[in-house]
XYZ file of C-alpha atoms in Angstrom:
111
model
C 88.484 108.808 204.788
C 90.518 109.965 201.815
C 91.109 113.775 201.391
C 90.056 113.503 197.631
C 86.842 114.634 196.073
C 85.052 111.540 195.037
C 84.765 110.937 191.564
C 82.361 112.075 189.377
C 81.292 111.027 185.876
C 79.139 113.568 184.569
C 77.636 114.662 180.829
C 77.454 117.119 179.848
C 80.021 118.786 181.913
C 77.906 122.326 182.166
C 75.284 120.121 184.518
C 77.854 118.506 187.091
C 79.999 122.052 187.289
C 76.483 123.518 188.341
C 75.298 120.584 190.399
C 79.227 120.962 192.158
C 78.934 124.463 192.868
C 75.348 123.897 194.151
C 76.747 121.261 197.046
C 79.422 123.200 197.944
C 76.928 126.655 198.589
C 74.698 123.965 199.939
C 77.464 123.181 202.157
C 78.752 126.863 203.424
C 81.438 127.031 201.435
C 82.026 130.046 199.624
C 83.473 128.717 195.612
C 85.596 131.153 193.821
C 87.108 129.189 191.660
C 86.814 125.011 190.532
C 89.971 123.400 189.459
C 89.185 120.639 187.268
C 91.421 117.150 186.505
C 89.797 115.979 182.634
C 90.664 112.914 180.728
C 90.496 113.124 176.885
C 90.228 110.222 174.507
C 91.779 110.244 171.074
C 88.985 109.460 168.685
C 92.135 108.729 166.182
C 94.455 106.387 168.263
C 92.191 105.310 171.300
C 94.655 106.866 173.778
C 93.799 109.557 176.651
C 95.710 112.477 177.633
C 95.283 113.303 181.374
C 94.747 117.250 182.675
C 94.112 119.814 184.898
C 92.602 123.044 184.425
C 90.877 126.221 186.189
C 88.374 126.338 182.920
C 86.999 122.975 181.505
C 85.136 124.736 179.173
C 87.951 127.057 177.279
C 90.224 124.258 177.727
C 88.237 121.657 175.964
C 87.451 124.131 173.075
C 91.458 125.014 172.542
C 92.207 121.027 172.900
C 89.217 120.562 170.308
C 91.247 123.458 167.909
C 94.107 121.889 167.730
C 95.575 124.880 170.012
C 97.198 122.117 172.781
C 101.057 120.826 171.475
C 99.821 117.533 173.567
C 96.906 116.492 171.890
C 96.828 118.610 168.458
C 98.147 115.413 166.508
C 95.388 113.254 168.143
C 92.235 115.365 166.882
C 89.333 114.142 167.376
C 89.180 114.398 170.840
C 86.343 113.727 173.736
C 85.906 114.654 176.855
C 85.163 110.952 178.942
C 85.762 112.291 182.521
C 86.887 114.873 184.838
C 86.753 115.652 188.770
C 85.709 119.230 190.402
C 88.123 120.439 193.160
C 87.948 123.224 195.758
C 91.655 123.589 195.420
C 94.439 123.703 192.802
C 96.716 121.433 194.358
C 94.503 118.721 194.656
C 93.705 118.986 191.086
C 97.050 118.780 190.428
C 97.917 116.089 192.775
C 94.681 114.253 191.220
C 96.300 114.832 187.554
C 99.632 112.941 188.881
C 97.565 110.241 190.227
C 95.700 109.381 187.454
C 98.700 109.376 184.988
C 100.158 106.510 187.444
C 99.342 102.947 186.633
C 97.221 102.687 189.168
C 95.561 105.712 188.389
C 95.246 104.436 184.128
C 93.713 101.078 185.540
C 90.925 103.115 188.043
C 89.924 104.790 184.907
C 89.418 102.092 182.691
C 87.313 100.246 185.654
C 85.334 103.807 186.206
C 84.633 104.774 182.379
């Protein structure tokens, strides 16, 4: 069994943070903090820019501004996934995976 959380396509993002948080409480585990992996589209080239974050929901709005060096020339952007983690380095270590081939070609089966 893989030490990953499973992947979750969600919209809008508010409802699968809340249904997230509900599992884990659900579970017995006390949540602190979510650490979020996103993907962004370009709605200007077609390309996505992989992430991770500890707030989706600032994030989103200072990619959406213009306020990220990575993105700011791609504007519009959407948000077309993202995962919910328990822990920072396996949002990280999620990030890394997707930007590997293998990782692009799981997302363009999944979205």
């Amino acid at each position: 069994m893989s030490d990953r959380p499973p992947a979750t396509l969600c919209q809008p993002a508010e409802l699968c943070s809340a249904l997230l948080a509900g599992v884990a409480l659900r579970a017995g585990l006390m949540v602190g903090h979510m650490f979020y992996t996103y993907v962004l589209r370009s709605k200007k080239d077609g390309k996505v820019y992989v992430g991770w974050t500890i707030d989706l929901e600032k994030r989103l709005h200072n990619h959406k501004k213009g306020l990220v060096d990575a993105t700011k020339n791609r504007l519009p952007l959407e948000l077309i996934y993202y995962e919910a983690c328990l822990a920072k380095e396996k949002a990280i270590a999620r990030e890394k995976q997707l930007k590997t081939g293998f990782g692009r070609a799981y997302l363009k089966r999944r979205i």
